[in-house]
Short mmCIF file of C-alpha atoms in Angstrom, two decimals:
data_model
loop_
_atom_site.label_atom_id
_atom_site.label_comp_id
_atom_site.label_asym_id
_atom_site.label_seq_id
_atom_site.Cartn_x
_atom_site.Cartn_y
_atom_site.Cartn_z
CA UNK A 1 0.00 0.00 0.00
CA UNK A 2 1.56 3.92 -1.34
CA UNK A 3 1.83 5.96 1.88
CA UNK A 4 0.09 8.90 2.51
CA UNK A 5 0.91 12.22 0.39
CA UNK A 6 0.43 13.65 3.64
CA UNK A 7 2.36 11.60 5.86
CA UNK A 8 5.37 13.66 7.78
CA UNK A 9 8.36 13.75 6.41
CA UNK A 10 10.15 11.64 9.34
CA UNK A 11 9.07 9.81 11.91
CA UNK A 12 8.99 10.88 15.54
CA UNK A 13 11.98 9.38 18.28
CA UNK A 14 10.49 8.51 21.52
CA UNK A 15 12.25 8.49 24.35
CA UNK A 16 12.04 5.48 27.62
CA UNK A 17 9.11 6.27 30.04
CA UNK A 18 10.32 4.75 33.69
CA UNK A 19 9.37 1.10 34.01
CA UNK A 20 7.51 0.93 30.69
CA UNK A 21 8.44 -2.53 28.68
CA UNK A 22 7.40 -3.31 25.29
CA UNK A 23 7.53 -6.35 22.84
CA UNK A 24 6.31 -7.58 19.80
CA UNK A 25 5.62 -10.14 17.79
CA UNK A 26 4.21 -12.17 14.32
CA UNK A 27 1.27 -13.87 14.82
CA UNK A 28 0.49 -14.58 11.30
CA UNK A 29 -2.97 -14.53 12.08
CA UNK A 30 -3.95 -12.08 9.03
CA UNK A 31 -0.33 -10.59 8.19
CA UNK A 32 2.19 -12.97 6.98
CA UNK A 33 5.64 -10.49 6.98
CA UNK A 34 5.11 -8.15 9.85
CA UNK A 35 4.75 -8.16 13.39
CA UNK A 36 0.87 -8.17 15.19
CA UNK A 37 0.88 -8.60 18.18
CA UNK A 38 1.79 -6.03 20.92
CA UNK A 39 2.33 -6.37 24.74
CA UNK A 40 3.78 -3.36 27.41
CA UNK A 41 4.04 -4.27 31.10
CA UNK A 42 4.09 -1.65 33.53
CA UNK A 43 5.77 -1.32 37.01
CA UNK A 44 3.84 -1.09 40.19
CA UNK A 45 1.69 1.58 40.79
CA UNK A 46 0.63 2.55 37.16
CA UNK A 47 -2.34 4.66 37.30
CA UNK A 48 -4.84 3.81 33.83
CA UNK A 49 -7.61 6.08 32.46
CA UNK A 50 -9.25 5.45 29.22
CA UNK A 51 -11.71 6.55 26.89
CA UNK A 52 -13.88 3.65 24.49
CA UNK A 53 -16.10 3.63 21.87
CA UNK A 54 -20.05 4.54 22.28
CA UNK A 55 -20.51 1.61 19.86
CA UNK A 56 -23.97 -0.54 20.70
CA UNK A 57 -21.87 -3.14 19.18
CA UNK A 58 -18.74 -2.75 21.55
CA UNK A 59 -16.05 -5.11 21.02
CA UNK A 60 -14.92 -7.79 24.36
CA UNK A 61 -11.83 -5.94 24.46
CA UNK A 62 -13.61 -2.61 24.66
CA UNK A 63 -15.79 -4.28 27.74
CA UNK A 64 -12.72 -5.94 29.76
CA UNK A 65 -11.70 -2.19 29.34
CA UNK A 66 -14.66 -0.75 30.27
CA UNK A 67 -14.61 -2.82 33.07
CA UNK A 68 -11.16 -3.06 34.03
CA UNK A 69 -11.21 0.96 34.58
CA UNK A 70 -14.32 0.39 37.12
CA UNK A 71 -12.57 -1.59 39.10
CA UNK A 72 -10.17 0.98 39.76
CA UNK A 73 -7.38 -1.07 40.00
CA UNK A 74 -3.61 -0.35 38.75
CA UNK A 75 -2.05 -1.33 35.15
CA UNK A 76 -0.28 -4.17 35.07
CA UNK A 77 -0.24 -4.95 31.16
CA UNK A 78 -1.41 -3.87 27.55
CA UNK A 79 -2.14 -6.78 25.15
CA UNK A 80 -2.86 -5.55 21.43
CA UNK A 81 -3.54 -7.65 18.62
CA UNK A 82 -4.03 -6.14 14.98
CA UNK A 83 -6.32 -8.01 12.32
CA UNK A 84 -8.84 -9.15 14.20
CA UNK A 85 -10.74 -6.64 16.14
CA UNK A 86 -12.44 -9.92 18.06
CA UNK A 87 -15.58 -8.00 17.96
CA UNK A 88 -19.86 -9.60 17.12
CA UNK A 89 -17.93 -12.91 17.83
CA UNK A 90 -20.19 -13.85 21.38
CA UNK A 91 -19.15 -15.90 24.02
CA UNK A 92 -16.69 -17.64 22.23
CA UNK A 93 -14.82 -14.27 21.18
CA UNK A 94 -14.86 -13.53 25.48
CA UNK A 95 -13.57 -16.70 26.38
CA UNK A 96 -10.47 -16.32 23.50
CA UNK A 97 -9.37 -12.96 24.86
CA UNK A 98 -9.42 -14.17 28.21
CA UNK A 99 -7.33 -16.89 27.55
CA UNK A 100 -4.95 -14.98 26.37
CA UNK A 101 -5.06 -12.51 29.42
CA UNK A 102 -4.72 -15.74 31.82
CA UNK A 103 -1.32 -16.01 30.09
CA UNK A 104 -0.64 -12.51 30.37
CA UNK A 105 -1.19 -12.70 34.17
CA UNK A 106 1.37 -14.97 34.90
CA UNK A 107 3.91 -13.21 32.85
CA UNK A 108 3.21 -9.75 34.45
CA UNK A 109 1.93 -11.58 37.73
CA UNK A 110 -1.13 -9.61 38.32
CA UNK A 111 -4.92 -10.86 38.27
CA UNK A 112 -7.34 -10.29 35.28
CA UNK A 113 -8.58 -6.66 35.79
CA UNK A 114 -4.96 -5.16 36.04
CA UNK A 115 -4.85 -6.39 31.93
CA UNK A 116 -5.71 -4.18 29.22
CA UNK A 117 -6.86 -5.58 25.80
CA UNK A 118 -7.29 -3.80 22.62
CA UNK A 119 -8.25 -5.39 19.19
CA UNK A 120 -8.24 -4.43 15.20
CA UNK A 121 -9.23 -5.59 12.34
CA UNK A 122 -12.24 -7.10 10.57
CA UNK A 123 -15.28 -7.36 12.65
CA UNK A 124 -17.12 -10.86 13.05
CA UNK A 125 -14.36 -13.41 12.62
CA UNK A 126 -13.49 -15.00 16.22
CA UNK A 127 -10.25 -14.61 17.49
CA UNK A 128 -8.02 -17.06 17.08
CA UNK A 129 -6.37 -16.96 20.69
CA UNK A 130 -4.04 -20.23 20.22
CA UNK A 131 -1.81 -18.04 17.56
CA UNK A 132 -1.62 -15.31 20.39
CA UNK A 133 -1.10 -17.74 23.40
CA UNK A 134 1.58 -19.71 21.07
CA UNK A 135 3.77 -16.58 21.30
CA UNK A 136 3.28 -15.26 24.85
CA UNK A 137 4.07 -19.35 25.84
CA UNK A 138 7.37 -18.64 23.69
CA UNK A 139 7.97 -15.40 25.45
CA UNK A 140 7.61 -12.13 23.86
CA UNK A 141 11.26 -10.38 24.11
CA UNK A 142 10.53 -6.83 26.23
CA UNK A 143 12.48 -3.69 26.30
CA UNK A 144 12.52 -0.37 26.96
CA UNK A 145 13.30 1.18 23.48
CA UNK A 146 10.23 -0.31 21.67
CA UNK A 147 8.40 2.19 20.71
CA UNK A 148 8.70 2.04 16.73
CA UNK A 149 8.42 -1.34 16.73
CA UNK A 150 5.16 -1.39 18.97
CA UNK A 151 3.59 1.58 16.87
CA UNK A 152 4.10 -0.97 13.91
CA UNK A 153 2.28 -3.72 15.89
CA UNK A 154 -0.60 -2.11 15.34
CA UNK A 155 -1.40 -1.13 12.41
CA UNK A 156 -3.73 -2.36 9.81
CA UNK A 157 -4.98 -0.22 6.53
CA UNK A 158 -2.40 2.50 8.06
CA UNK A 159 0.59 3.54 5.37
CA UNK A 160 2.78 4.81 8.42
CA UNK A 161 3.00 4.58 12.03
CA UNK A 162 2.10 7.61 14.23
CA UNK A 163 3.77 8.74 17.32
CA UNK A 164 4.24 11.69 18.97
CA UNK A 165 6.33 12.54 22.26
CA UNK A 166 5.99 15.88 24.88
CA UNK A 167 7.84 17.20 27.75
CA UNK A 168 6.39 18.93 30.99
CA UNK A 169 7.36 20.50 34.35
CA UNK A 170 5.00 19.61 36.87
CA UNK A 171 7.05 21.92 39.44
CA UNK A 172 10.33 21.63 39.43
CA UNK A 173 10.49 17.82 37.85
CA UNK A 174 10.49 17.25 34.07
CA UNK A 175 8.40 14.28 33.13
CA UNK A 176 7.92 12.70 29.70
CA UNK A 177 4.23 12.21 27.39
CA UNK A 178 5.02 9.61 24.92
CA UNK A 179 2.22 8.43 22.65
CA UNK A 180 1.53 5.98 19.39
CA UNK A 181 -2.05 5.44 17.40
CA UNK A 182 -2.86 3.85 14.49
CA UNK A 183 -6.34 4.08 12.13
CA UNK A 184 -6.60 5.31 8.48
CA UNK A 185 -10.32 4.61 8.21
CA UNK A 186 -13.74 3.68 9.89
CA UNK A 187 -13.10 7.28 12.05
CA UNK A 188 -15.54 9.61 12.84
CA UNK A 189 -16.54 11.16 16.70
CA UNK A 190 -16.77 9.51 19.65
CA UNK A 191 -14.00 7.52 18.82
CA UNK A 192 -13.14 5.25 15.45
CA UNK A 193 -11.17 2.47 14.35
CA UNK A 194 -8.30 4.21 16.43
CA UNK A 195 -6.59 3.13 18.96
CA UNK A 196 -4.16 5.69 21.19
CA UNK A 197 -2.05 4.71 23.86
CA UNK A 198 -0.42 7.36 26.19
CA UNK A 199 2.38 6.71 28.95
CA UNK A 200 3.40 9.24 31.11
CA UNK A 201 5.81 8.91 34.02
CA UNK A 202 4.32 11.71 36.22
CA UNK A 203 2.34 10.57 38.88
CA UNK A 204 -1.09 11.26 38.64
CA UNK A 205 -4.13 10.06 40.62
CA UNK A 206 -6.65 7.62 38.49
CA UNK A 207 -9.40 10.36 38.59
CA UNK A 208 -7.20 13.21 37.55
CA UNK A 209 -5.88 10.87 34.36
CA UNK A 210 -9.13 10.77 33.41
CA UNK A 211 -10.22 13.96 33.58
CA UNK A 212 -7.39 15.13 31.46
CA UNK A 213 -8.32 12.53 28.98
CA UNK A 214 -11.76 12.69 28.86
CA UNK A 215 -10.91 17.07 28.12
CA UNK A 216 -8.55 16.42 25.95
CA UNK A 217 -10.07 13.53 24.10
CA UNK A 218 -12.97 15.75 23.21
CA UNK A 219 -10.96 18.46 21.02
CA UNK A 220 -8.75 16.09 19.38
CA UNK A 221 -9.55 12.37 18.96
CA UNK A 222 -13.30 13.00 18.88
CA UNK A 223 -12.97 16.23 16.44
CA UNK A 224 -11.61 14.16 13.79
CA UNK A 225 -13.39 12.25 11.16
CA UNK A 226 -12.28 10.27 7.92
CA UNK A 227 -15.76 8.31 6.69
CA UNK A 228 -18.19 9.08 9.70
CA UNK A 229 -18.18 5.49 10.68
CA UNK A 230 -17.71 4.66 14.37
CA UNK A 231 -15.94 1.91 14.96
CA UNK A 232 -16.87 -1.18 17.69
CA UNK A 233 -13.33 -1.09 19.14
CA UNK A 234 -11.52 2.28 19.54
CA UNK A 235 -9.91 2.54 22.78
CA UNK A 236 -7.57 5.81 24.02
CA UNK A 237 -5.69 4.44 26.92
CA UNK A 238 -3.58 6.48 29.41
CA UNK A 239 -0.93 4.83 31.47
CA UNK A 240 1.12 7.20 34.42
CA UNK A 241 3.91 5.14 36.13
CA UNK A 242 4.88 7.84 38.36
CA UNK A 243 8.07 10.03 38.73
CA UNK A 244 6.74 13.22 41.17
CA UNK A 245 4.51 13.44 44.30
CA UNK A 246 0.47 12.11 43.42
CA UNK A 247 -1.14 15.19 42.15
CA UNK A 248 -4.87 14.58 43.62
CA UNK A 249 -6.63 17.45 41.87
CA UNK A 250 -6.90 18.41 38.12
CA UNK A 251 -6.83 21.73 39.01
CA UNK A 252 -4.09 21.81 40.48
CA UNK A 253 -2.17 24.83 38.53
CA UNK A 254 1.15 22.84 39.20
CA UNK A 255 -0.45 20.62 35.92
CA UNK A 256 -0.71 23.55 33.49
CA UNK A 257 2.26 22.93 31.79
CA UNK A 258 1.59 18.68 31.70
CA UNK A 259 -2.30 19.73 30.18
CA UNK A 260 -1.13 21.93 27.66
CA UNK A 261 1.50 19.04 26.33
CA UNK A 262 -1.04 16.53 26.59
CA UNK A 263 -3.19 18.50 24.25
CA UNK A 264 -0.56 19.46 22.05
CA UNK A 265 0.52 15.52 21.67
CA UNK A 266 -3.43 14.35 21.49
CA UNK A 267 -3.57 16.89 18.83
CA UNK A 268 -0.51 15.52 17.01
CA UNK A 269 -2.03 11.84 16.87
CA UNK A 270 -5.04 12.29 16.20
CA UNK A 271 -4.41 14.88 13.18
CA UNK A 272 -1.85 11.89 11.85
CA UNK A 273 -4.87 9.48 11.79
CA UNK A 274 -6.74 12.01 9.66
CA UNK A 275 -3.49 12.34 7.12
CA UNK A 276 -3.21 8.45 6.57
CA UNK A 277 -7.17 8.81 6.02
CA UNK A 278 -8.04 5.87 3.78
CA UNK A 279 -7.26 7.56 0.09
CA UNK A 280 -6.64 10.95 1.81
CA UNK A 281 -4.75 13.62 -0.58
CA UNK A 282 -5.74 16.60 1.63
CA UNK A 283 -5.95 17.92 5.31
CA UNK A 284 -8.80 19.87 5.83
CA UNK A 285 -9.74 22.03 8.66
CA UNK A 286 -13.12 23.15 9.57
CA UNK A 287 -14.15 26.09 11.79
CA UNK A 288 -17.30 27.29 12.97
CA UNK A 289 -18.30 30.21 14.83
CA UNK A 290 -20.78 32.02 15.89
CA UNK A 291 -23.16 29.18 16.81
CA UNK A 292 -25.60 29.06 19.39
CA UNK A 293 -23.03 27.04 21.74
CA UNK A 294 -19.73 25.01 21.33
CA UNK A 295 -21.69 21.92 21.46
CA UNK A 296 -24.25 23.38 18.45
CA UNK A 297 -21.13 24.47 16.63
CA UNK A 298 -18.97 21.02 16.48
CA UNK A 299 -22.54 19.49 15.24
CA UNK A 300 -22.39 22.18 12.12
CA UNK A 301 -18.85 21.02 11.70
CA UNK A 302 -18.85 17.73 11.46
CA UNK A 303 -21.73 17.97 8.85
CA UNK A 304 -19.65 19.67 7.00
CA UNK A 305 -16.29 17.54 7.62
CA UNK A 306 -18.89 14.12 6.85
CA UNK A 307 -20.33 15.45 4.09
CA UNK A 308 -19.12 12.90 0.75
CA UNK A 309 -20.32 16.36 -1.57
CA UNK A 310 -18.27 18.34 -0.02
CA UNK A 311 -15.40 15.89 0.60
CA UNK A 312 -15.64 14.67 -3.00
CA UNK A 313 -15.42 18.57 -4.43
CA UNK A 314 -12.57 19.14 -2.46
CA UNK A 315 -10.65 16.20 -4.05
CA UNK A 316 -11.87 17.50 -7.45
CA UNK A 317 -10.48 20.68 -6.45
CA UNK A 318 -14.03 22.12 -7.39
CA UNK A 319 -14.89 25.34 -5.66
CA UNK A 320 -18.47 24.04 -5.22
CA UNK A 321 -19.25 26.04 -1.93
CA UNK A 322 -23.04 25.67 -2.31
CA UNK A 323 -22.08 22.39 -0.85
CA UNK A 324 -21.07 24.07 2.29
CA UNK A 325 -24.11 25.78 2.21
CA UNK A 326 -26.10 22.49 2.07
CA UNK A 327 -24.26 20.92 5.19
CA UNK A 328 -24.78 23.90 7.43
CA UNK A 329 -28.76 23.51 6.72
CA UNK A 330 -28.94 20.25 7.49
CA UNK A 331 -27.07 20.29 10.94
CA UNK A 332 -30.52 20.97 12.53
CA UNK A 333 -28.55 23.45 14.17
CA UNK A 334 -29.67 26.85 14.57
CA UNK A 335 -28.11 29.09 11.96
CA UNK A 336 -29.13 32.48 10.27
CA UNK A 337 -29.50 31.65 6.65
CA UNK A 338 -29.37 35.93 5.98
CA UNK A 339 -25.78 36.52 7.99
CA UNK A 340 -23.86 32.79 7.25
CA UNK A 341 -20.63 33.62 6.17
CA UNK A 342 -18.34 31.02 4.80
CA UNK A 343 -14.09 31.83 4.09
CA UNK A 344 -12.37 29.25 1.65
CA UNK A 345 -8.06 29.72 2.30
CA UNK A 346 -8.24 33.74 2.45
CA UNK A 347 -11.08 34.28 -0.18
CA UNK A 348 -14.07 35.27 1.38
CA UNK A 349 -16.95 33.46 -0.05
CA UNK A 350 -20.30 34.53 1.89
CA UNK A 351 -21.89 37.11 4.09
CA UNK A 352 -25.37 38.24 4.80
CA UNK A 353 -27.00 35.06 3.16
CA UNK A 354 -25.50 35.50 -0.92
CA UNK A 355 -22.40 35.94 -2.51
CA UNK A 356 -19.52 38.37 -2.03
CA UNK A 357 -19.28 41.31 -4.80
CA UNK A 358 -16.07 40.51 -6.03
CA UNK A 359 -15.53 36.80 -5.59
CA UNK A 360 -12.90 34.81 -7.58
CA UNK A 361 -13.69 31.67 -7.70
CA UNK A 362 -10.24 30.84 -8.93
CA UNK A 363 -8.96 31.51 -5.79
CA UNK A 364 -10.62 28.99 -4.24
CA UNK A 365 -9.69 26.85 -6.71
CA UNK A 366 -5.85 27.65 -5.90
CA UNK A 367 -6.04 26.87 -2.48
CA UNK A 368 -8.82 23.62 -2.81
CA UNK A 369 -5.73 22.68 -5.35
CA UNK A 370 -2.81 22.67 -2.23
CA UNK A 371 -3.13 19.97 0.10
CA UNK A 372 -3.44 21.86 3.31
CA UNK A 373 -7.31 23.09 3.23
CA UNK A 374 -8.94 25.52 5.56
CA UNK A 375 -12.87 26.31 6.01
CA UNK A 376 -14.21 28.85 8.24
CA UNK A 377 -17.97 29.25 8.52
CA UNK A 378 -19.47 31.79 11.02
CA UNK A 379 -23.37 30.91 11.36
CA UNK A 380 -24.48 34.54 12.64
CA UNK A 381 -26.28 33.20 16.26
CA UNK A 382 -24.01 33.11 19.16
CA UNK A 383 -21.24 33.20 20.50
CA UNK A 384 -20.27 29.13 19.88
CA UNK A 385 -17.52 27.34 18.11
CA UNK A 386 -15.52 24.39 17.29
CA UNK A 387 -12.75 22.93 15.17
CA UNK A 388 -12.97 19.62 13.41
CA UNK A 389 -9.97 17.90 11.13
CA UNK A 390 -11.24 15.71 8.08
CA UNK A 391 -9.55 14.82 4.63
CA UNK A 392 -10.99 14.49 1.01
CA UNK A 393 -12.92 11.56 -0.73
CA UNK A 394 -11.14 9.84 -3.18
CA UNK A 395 -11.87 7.01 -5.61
CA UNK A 396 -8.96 5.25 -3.44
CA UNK A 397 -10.69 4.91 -0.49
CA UNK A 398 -13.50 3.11 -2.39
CA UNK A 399 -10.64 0.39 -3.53
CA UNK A 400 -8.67 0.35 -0.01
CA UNK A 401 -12.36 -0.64 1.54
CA UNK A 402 -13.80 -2.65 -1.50
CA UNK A 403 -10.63 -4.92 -1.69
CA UNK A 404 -10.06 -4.99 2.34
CA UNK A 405 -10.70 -8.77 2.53
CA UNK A 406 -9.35 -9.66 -0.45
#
């Protein structure tokens, strides 16, 4: 598979994280020349927070998850397979993952709900847990260097692996955000076919993890949409092994520094996903403003960023902004038809409900021709508004999903 056009040009260094151990290893249970399976153990005291999918159809990995962060226990281990997202596979798809978290507990020697799972791949076709359990019986080699390797793990329709590293003071110590994600389609809000893992070694109280990724989750990984499918299986996990004294509270102004680098990283991943979008050629960003509230705003966005007319224009490079138009009506948002004003690049397209005096279209044909795209639509009601990251619509996402079994 080509990679992206808008992959980065290089590919991101992480450094250790205190106590974190990964290893891979080849399965073969869909890929025949690459590694597929993934496993990290953590040291004692690793706090966990996570986010999952809103899927009716969750995957068993998603529930152990789900679970798992209920119980409130510690981390012990991260198990992720890629090509089978063991997900619609009933009872026998539970009792396969669990096997392979029995195995998992003696190797990090911890009990069932200190095990994190997380699956990919093609939904419906039961896990085949004796290729898994063949190589954690053989011993998966760990270290503390892995991170390329376990970003590779991962993947699945993805043309390159994404990771993304921070550093913060949280007073006077310097700790480390290191994060890898993969998904290239099947993304749209409230999580995707995405998975995001996050280690930290600060040392942060379960409930304060999860407030920061629950915030942070909302403006990046959930503000991003390829095909407006939502996945059964995306899973954003946060792991904190600990390096300075608990913090307790997340607001707590000694964490200003780590929010603002967890953001900035979130924001890094999760606009990577939307570059290796499945037959992706452009990056577009979408603003909205003036909307009755945030909330009303990212609604008007998202029409916009799921719309196939106006994803399909902008891979024509066709400055077909009646399209726009058409998505911001259908929101069911509140919007004043006789003040929407739309901006394509720096060429102002709309205001006061028609057609600027003066428009050149072939402006916006200039910048719908580049492959960074920007949007901004103010919707004349409030005071709201909301970023969202999509890409175009090509014919090659059609083949990538029509041949993905094949």
């Amino acid at each position: 598979m080509k990679k992206s056009p808008l992959a980065p040009d290089t590919i991101v260094e992480l450094p250790e994280i205190s106590g974190v151990i990964l290893g891979t290893a080849a399965t073969h249970m869909k890929y025949k020349n690459r590694d597929d399976l993934l496993l990290v153990l953590f040291p004692e005291g690793a706090t966990v927070a996570g986010v999952l999918t809103k899927s009716k159809c969750s995957s068993a990995p998603v529930d152990q998850c789900k679970a798992n962060l209920k119980s409130g226990k510690m981390a012990k281990a991260l198990l992720v397979n890629a090509g089978n997202s063991n997900a619609f596979t009933g009872q026998a798809g539970i009792d396969a993952m669990t096997s392979n978290i029995d195995l998992v507990c003696k190797i990090a020697s911890c009990v069932l709900d200190e095990v994190y799972v997380a699956s990919t791949g093609v939904i419906g076709e039961l896990l085949k847990a004796e290729l898994i359990n063949k190589k954690l019986e053989e011993g998966i080699k760990v270290e503390k260097d892995n991170w390329q390797q376990a970003s590779d793990a991962i993947l699945t329709t993805d043309t390159f692996p994404k990771l993304s590293t921070k550093q913060a003071k949280i007073g006077d110590k310097l700790v480390t955000i290191n994060g890898f994600a993969k998904g290239s389609g099947m993304i749209a809000p409230d999580m995707a076919t995405m998975l995001g893992f996050i280690f930290t070694d600060a040392a942060l109280d379960q409930a304060v993890l999860q407030a920061l990724l629950s915030s942070e989750n909302d403006k990046s990984f959930n503000s991003i949409t390829v095909d407006s499918d939502m996945s059964t299986s995306d899973t954003v996990l946060a792991f904190a092994t600990g390096k300075n004294d608990k913090i307790c509270d997340v607001r707590d102004p000694i964490l200003d520094d780590f929010k603002e680098k967890l953001s900035e990283l979130m924001l890094d991943l999760s606009h990577q996903i939307v570059r290796d979008g499945e037959g992706a050629t452009k990056f577009i960003t979408i603003k909205v403003s003036g909307a009755e509230n945030d909330g009303s705003a990212k609604k008007i966005a998202m029409s916009i960023a799921n719309s196939p007319l106006v994803k399909t224009a902008i891979a024509g490079e066709d400055a077909n902004w009646g399209r726009i138009v058409m998505a911001v009506g259908k929101a069911g948002e509140r919007a004043n038809r006789d003040a929407l004003m739309i901006t394509i690049g720096n060429q102002k397209v709309t205001d006061r409900g028609m057609r600027v005096n003066g428009y050149d279209e072939d402006l916006c044909t200039q910048h719908f021709q580049g492959n960074e795209i920007d949007i901004k639509v103010d919707v004349g009601v409030g005071e709201g508004e909301a970023t969202v990251w999509t890409c175009d619509l090509t014919h090659d996402y059609i083949s990538i999903n029509a041949d993905y079994r094949s």
